[in-house]
Every structure is written in structure tokens, then in C-alpha cells.
Coordinates of N, CA and C and ligand atoms in Angstrom, one line a residue:
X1 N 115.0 48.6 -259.4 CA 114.3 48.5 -258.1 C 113.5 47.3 -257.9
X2 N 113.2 47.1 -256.5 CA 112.6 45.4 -256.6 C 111.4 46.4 -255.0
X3 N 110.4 45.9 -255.0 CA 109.3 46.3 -254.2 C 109.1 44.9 -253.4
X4 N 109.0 44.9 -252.4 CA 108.7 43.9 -251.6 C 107.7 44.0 -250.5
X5 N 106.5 43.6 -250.1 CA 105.7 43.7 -249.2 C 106.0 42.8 -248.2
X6 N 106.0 44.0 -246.8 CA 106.6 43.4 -246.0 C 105.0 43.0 -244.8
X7 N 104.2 44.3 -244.8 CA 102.8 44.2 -244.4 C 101.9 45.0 -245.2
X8 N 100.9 44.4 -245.2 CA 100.2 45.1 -245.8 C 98.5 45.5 -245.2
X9 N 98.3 45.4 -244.0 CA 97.0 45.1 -242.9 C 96.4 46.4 -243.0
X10 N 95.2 46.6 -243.0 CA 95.0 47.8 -243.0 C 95.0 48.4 -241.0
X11 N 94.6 49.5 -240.6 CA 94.7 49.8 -239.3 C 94.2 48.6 -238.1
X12 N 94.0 47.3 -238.5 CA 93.9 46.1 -237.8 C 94.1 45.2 -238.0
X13 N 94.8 44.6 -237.6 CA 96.0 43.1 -238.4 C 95.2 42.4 -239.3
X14 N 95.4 41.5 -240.3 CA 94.5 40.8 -241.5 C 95.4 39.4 -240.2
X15 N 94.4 38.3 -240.1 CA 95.1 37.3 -240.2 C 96.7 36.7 -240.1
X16 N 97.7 36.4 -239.1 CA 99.0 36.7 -238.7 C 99.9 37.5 -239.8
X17 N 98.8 38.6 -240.1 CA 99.6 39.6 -240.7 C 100.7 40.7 -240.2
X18 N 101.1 41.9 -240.9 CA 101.8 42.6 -240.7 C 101.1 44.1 -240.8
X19 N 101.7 44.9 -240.0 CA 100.8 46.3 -240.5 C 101.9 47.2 -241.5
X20 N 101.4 48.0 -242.1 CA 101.8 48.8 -243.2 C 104.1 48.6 -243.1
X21 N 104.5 47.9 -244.0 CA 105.9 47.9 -244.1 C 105.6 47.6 -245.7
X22 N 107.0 48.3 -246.3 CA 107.3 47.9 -248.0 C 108.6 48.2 -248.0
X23 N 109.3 47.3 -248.6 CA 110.4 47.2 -249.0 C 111.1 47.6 -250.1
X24 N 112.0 48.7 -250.1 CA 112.2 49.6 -251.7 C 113.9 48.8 -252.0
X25 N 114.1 48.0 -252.8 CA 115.7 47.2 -252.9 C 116.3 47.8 -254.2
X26 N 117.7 48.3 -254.0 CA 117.9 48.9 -255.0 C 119.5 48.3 -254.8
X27 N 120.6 48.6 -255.7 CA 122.0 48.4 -255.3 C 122.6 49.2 -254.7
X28 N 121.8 50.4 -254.1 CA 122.2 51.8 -253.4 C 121.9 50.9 -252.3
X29 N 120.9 49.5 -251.6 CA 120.6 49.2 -250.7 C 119.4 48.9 -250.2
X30 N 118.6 49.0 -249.3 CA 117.4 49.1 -249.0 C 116.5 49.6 -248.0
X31 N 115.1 50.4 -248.6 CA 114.6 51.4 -248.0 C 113.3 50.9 -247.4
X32 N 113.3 51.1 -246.3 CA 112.0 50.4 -245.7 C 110.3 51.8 -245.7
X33 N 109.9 51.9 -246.3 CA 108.3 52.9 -246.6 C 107.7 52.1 -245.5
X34 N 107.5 53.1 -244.2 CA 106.9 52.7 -243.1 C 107.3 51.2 -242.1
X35 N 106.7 51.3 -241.0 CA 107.5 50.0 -240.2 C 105.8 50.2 -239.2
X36 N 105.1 49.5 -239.4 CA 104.2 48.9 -238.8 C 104.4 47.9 -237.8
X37 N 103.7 47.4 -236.8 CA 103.6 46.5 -236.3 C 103.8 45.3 -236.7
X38 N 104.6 44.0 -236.1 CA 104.5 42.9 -237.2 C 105.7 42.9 -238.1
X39 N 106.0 44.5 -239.0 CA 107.1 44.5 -239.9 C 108.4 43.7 -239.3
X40 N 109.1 44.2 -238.2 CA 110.5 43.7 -237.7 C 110.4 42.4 -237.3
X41 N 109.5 41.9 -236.9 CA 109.0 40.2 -236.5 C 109.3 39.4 -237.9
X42 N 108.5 40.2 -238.9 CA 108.4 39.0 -240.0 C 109.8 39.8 -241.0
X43 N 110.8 41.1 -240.7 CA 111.8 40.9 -241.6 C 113.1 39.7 -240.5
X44 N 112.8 39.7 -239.7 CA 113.7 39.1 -238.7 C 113.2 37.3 -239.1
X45 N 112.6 37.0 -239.6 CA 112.2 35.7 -240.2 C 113.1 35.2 -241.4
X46 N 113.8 36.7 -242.1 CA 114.4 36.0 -243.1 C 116.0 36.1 -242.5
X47 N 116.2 37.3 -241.8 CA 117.9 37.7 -241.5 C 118.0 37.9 -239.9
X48 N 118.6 37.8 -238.8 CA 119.0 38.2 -237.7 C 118.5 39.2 -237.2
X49 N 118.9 40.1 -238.3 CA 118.3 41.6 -237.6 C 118.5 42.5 -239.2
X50 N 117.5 42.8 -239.5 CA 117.4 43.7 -241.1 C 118.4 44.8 -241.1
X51 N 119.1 44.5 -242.3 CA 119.8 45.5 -243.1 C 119.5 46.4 -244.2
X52 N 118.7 47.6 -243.5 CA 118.1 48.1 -244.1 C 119.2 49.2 -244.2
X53 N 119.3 50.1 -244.9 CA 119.6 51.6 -245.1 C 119.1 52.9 -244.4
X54 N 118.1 52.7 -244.5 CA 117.0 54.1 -244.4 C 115.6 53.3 -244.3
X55 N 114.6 54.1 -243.1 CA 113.0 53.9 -243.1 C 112.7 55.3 -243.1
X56 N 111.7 55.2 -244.3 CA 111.0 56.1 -244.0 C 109.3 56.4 -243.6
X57 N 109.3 57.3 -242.9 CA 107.8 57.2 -242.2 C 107.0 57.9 -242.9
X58 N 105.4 57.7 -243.4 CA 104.5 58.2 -243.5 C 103.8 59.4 -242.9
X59 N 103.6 58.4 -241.8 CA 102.9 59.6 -240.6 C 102.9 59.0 -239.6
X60 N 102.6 59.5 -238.3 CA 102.4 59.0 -237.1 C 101.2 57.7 -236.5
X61 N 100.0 57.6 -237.4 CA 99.5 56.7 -237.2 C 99.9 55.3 -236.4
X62 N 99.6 54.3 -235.3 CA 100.6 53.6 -234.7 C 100.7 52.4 -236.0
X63 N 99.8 52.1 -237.0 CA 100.2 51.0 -237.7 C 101.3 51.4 -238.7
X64 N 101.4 53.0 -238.9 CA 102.6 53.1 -240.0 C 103.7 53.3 -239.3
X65 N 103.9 53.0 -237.7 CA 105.3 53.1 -237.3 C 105.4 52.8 -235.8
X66 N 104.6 52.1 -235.7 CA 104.7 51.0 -234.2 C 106.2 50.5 -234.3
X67 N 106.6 49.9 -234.7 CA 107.8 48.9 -234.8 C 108.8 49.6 -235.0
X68 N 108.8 50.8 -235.0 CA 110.1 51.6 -235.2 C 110.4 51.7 -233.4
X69 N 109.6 51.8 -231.8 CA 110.0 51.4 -230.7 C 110.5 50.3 -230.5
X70 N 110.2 48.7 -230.8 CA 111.0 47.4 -231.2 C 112.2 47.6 -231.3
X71 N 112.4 48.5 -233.0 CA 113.4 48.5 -233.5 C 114.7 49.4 -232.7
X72 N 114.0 50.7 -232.1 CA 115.5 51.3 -231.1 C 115.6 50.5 -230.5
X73 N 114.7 49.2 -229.4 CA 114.9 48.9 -227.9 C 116.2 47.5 -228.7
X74 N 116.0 46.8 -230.1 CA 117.0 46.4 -230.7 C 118.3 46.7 -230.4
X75 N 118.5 48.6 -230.9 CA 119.8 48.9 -230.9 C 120.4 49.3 -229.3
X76 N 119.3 49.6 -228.4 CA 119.6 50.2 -227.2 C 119.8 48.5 -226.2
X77 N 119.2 47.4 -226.3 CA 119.5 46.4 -225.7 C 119.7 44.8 -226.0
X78 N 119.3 44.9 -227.5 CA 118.8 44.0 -227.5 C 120.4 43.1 -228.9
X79 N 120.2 42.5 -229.9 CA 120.9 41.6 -230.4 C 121.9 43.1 -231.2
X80 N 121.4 44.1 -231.6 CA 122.5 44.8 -232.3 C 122.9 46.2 -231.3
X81 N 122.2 46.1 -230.0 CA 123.1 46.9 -229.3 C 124.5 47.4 -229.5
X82 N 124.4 48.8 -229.5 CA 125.6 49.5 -229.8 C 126.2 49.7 -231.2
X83 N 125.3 49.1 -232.3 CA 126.1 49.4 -233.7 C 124.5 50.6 -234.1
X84 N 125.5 51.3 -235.5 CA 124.3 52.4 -235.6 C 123.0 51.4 -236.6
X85 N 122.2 52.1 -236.2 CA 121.0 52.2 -237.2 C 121.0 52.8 -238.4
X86 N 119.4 52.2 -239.4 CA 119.2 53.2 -240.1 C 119.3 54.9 -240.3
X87 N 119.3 55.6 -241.3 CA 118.7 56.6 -241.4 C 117.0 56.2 -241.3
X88 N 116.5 57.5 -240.6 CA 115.2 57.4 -240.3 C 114.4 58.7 -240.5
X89 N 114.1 58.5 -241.6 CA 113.6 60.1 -242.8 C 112.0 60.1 -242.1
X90 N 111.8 61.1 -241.3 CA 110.4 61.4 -240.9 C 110.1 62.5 -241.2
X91 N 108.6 62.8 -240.6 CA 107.8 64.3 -241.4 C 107.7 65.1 -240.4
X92 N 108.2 66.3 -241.1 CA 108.1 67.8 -240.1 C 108.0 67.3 -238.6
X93 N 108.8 68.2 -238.0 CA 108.6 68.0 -236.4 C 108.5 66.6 -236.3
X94 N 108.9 65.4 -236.7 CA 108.9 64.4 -236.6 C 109.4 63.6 -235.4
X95 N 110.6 64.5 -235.1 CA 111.4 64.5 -233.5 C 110.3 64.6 -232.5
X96 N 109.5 65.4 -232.2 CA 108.7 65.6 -231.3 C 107.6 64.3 -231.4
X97 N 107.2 63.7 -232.1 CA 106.8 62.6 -232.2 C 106.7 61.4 -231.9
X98 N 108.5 61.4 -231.9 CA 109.0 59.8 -231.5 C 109.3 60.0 -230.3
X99 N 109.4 61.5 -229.6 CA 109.3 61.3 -228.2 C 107.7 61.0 -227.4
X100 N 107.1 61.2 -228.3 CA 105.3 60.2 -228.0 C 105.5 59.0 -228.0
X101 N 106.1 58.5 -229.2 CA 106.4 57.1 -228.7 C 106.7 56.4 -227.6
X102 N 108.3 56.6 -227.5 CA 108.6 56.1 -226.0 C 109.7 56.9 -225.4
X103 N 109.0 58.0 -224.6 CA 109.6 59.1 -223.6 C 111.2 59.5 -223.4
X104 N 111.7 60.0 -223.9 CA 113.4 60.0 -223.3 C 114.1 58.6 -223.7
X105 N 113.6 58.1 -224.4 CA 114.7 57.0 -224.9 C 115.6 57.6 -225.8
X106 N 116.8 57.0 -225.7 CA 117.9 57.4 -226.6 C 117.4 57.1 -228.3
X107 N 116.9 58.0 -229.1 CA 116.5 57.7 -230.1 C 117.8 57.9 -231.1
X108 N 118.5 58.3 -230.8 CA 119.4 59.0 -231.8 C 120.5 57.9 -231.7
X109 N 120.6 57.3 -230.6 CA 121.6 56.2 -230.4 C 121.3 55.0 -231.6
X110 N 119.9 55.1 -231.7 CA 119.5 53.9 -232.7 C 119.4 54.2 -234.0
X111 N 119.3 55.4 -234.4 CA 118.8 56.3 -235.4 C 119.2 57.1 -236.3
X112 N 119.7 57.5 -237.1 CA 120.7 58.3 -238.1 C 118.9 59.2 -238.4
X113 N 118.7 60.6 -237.3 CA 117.6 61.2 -237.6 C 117.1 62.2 -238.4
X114 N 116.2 62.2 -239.5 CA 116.0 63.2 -240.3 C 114.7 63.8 -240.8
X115 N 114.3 64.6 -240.8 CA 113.0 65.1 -241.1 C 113.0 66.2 -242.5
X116 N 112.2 65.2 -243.7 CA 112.0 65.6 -244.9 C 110.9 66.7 -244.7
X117 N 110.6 67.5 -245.7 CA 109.9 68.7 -245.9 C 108.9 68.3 -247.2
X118 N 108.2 68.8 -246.9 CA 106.8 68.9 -248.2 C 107.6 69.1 -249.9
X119 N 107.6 68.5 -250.3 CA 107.9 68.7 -251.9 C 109.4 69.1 -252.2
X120 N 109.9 68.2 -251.4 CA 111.3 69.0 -251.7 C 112.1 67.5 -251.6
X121 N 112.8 66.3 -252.7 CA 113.3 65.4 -252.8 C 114.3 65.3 -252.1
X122 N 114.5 63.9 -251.3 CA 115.8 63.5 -250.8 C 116.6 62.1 -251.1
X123 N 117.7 62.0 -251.2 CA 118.4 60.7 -251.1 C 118.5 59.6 -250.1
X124 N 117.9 58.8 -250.1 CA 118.1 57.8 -249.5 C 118.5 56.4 -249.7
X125 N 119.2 55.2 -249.5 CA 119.3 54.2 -250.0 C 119.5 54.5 -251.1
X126 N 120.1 54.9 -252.0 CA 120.6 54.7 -253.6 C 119.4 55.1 -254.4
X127 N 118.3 55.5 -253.5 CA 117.0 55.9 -254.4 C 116.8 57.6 -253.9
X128 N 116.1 58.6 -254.7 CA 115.5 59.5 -254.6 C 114.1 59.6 -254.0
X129 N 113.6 60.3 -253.3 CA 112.0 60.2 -252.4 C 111.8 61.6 -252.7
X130 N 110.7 61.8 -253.3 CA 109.4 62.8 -253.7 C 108.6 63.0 -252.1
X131 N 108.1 63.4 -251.1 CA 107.2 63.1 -250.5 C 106.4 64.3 -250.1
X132 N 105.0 64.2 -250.7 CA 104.0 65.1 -251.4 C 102.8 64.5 -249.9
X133 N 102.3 66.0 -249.5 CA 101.4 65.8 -248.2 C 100.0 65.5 -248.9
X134 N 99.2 64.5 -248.7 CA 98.3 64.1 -248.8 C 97.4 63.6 -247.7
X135 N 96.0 64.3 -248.3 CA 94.9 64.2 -247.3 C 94.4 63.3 -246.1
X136 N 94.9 63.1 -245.0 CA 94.6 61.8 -243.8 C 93.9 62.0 -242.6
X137 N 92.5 62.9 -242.4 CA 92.3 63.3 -241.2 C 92.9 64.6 -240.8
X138 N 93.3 64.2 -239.5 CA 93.9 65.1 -238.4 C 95.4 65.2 -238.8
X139 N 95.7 64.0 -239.7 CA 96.7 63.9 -239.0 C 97.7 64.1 -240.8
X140 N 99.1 64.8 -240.1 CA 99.8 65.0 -241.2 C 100.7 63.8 -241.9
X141 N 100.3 63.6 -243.6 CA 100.5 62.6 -243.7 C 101.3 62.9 -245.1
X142 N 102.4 61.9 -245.7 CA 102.7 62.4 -247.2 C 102.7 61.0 -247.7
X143 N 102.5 60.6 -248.6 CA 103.0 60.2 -250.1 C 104.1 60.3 -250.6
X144 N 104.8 58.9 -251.2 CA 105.9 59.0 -252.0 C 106.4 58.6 -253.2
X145 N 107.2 59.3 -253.7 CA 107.3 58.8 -255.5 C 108.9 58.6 -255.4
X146 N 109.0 57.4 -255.5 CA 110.6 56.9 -255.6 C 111.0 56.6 -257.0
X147 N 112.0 56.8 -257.3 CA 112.6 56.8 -258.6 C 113.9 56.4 -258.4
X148 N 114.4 55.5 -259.5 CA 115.5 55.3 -259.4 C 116.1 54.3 -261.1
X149 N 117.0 55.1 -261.6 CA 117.4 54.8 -262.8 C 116.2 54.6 -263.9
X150 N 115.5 55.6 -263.9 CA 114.3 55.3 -264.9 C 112.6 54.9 -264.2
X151 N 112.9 54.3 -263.0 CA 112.1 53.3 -262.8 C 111.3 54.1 -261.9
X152 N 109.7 54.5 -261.8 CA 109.0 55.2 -260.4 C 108.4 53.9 -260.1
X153 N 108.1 54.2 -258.8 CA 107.1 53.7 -257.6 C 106.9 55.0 -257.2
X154 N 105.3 54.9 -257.0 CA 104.6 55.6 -256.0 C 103.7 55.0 -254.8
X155 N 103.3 55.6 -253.7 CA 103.1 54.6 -252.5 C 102.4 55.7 -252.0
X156 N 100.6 55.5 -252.0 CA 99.7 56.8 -251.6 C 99.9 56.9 -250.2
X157 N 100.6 56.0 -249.1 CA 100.1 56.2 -247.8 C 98.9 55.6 -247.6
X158 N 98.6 56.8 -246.4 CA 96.7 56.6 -246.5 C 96.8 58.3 -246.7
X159 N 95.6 57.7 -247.5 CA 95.1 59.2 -248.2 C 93.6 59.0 -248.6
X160 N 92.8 60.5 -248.6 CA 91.7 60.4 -249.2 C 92.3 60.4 -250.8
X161 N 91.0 60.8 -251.4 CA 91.1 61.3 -252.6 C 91.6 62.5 -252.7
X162 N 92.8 63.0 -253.6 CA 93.5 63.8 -253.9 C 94.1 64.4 -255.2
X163 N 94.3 65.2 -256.0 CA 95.1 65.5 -257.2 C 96.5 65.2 -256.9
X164 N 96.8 65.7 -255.6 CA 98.4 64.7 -255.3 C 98.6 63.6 -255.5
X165 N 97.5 62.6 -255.6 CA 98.2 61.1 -255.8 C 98.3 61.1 -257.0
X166 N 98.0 61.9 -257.8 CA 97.8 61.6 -259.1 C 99.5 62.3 -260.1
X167 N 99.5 63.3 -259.1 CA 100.9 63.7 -259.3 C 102.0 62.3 -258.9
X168 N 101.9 62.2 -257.5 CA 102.6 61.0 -257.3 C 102.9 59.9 -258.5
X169 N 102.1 59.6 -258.6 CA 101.7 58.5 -259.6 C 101.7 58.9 -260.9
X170 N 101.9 60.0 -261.6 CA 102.4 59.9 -262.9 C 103.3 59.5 -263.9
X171 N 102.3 58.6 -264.8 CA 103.4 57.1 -265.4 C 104.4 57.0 -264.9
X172 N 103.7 56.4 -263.2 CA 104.8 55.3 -262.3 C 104.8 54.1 -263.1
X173 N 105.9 53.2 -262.7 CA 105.4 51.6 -263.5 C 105.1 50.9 -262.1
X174 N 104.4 51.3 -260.8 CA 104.1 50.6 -260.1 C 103.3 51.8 -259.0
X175 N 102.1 51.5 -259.1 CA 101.3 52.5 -257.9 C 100.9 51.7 -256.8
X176 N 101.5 51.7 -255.3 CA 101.0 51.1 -254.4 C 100.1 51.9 -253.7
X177 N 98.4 51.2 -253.3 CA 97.8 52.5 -253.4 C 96.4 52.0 -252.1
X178 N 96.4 52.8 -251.5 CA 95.9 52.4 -250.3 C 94.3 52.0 -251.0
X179 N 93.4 50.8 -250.2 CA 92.4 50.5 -251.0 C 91.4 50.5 -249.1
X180 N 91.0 51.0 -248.5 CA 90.5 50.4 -247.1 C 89.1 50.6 -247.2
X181 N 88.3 51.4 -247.9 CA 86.7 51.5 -247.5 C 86.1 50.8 -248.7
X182 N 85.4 50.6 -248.0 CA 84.2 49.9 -248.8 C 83.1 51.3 -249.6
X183 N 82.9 52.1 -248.9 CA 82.0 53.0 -249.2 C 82.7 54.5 -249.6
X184 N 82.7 55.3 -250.0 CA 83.6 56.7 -249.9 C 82.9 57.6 -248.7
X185 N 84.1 58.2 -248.0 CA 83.8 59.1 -247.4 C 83.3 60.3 -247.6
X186 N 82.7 61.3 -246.4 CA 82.3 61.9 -246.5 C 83.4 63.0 -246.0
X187 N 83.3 64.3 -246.2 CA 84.1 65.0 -244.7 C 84.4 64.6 -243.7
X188 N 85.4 64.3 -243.0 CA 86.4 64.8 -243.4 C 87.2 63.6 -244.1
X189 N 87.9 63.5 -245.3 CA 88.9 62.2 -246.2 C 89.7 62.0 -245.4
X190 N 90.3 60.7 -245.5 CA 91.4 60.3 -244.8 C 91.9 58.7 -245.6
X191 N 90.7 57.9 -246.4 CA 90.8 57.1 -247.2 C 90.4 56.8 -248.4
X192 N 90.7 55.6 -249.0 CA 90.1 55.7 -250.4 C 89.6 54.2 -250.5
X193 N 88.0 54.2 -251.4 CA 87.5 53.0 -251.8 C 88.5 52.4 -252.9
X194 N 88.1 50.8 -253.6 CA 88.8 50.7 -254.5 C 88.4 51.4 -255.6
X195 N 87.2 52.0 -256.1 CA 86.8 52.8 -257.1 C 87.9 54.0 -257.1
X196 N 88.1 54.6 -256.2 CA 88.8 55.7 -256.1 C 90.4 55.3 -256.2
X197 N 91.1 54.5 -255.7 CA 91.9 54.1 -256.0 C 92.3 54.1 -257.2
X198 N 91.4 53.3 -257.9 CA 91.3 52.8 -259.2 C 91.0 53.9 -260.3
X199 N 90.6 54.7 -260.0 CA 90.2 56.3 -260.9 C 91.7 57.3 -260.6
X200 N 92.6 57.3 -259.5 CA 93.8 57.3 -259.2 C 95.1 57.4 -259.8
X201 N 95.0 56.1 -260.3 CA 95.6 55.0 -261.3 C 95.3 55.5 -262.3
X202 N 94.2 55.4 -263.0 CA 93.8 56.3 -264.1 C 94.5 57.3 -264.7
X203 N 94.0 58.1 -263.9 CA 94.1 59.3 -264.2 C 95.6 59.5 -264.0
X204 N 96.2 58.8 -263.5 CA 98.0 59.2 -263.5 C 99.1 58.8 -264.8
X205 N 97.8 57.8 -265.2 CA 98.2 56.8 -266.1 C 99.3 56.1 -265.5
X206 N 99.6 55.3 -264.5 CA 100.0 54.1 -263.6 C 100.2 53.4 -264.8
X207 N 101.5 52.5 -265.0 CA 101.6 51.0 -265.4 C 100.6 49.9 -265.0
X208 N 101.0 50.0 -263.7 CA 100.3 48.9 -262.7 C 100.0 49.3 -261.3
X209 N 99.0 49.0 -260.9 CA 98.2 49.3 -260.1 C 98.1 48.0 -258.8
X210 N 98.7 48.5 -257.8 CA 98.4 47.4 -256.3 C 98.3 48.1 -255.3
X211 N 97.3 47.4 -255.0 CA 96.2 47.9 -253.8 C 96.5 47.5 -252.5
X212 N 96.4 48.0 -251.3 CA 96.9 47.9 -250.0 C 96.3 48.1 -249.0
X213 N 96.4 48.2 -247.8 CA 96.1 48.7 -246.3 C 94.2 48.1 -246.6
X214 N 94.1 46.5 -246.5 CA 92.9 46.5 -246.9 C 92.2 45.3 -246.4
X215 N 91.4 45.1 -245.4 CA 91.0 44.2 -244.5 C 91.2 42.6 -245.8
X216 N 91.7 41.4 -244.9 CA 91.2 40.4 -246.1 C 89.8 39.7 -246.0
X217 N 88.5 40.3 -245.3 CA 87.4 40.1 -245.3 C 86.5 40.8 -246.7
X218 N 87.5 41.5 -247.1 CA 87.3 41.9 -248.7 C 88.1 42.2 -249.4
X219 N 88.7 41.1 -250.2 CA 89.6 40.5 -251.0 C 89.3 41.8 -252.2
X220 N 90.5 41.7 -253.0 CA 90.1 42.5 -254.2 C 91.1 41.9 -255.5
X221 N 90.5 42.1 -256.6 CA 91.9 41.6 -257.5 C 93.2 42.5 -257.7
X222 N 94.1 42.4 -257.6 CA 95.3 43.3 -257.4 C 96.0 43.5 -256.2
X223 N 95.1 43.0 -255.2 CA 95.3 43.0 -253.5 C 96.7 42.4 -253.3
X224 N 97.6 43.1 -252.7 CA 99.2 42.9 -252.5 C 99.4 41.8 -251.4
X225 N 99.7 41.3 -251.2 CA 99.9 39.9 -249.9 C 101.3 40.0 -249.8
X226 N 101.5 39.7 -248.6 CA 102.8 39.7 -247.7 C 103.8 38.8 -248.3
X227 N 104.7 39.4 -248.9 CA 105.8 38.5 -249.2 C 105.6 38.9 -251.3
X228 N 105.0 39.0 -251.7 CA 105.1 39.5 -252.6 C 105.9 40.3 -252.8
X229 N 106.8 40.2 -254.3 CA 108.0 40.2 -254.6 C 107.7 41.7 -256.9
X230 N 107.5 42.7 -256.6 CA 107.8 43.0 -257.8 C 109.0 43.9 -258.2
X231 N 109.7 43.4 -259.2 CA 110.7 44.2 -259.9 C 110.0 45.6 -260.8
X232 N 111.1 46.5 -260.7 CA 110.5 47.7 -261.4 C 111.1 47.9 -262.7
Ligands
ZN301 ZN1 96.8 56.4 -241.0

């Protein structure tokens, strides 16, 4: 498996950045973990129009799947009009959701649509997805542990602090792991400091540890930047 950062901004662009996209490449294909704002602009920098496999979404937040509206109005008018889409693995009642997005558009014309369940693995792209609900507010959110021929990645989302990530992340050889506050919250969680991150990692016993969704007005060591390239 090869991990690619496609954005990595936390809920407010860093600098002509990207908001939350990651790229999962396997010879099954390629799986896009979230489609943020920015994502389709800067995968459309390297190919015409991305050949992806499968996206899967986090949660509803607009930075973890703004760009998935872009991406139908793509297949509904725009350069790949008329050929199918991705599969598009979303969370519970997910359908009802993308009609928040943008009202009665043909979503399914663009979309090969699917809605994953709490703890129960699926196939996508030549890789397997774990996706474990973890702590985010209001709002329902999972976590995922990809594996493929040996190899895990896990990818916290956003999440508070949780014993799920730690599940996720057990001797992964790569934890992508949300890093956004400076301070820890209080009631109600929805994020994690880098301390907490980093106690995360720990305790999962992680290979390697990269940090994300994280203003670049505070840099961190391990901090993921756009276009960054790891093999698993
Ligand atoms: Zn969020």
C-alpha cells in the first residue's frame, strides 16, 4: 500500500492548501479517505480527472466532503459526463446527507452508492476498511483501519480521545492521526492535542505516527504536508 496526502488543513484552509483528502494506492487500485475541499483541484493537477476506485467518507463535516458536490457536477456535466463514478462508501443514513449537499441532484448517476455500518469490514479498492465510530461532537463520525496484504494504516478522522483509536491503531505500521488543538478539551470531545495524539500512538503501539488536520501556524514534527508520499 502506498499513502498519499492529498490535504491535509485542518477545518480552515493552511495556506493554498487542501482540506482533509488521503490517498490509499494499492494494485486493487485507489481509495480516496475523505474528499475535502481543494482535494479534486489539486488531484486534477496531476491527471484529467482522478482515477480513483472508491471514496470513502468520514463524516459529514463540509471539510471531510465538500468536493464530493465538484465531483458529481464532473460526472453530471462537466469533462467525464456520462461515464460511472467511484464507489462512494458513506456512514449510516449517509444517503440522506448527500441530499444536504446539493438537493435532488442525480447522485447515483455519479456514484456507485454505499453506506458502511459500525464495525463490520468492507472491500474496497483491493483493500479491506475497518470503520470504528469515534468521538466528534454532534456529529457521527468513524475511523479507519485499512489493511492490505500484511500491511495496516489507520486514519483517526477527527476524533476526541478515545479507546477506539487505539483499537484502530493497533501495531498499524502507519497512524494518520488528527493533531488540531493546542489545548485539550473539555466536554464535549470532538479533537485531539498533539499530546493526545501522541499517547494514541502509544498505547496502540503504532510503527509510525503522522499527524494531520492541523493549522500550519503550529507546525509540529511529524506534521504530514501535501503531496507527501509513504509506502506501507
Ligand atoms: Zn469534523
Amino acid at each position: 500500500m502506498k499513502l498519499t496526502v492529498v490535504g491535509g488543513s485542518p477545518a480552515w484552509p493552511n495556506p493554498g492548501g487542501a482540506h482533509s483528502g488521503y490517498l490509499v494506492s494499492s494494485e486493487g487500485g485507489r481509495l480516496l479517505l475523505d474528499c475535502g475541499p481543494g482535494v479534486l483541484a489539486r488531484l486534477r493537477k496531476v491527471e484529467a480527472w482522478p482515477r480513483v476506485a472508491a471514496i470513502a467518507i468520514s463524516h459529514f463535516h463540509l471539510d471531510h466532503c465538500g468536493d464530493l458536490v465538484p465531483w458529481l457536477w464532473g460526472h453530471l456535466l462537466g469533462p467525464v459526463k456520462g461515464t460511472p463514478g467511484p464507489e462512494l462508501w458513506l456512514p449510516p443514513d449517509g444517503r440522506q446527507r448527500l441530499e444536504l449537499l446539493s438537493r435532488g441532484a442525480h447522485w447515483d448517476r455519479a456514484f456507485s452508492i454505499r453506506e458502511y455500518a459500525e464495525g463490520i469490514p468492507f472491500d474496497a479498492a483491493g483493500v479491506r476498511v475497518l470503520p470504528r465510530r469515534v468521538p466528534h461532537y454532534d456529529e457521527p463520525t468513524w475511523g479507519f483501519r485499512i489493511e492490505h496484504e500484511g500491511s495496516a494504516l489507520a486514519y483517526s478522522a477527527d476524533s476526541g480521545p478515545s479507546p477506539v483509536l487505539e483499537e484502530l491503531a493497533r501495531a498499524a505500521d502507519v497512524f494518520l492521526c488528527e493533531a488540531t488543538l493546542l489545548e485539550p478539551e473539555q466536554d464535549p470531545h470532538g479533537h485531539l492535542t498533539e499530546a493526545e495524539a501522541r499517547d494514541a500512538a502509544r498505547r496502540a503501539g503504532a510503527r509510525r505516527l503522522l499527524l494531520t488536520h492541523r493549522s500550519v501556524e503550529h507546525p509540529l514534527e511529524e506534521l504530514v504536508y501535501e503531496g507527501l508520499e509513504v509506502e506501507l
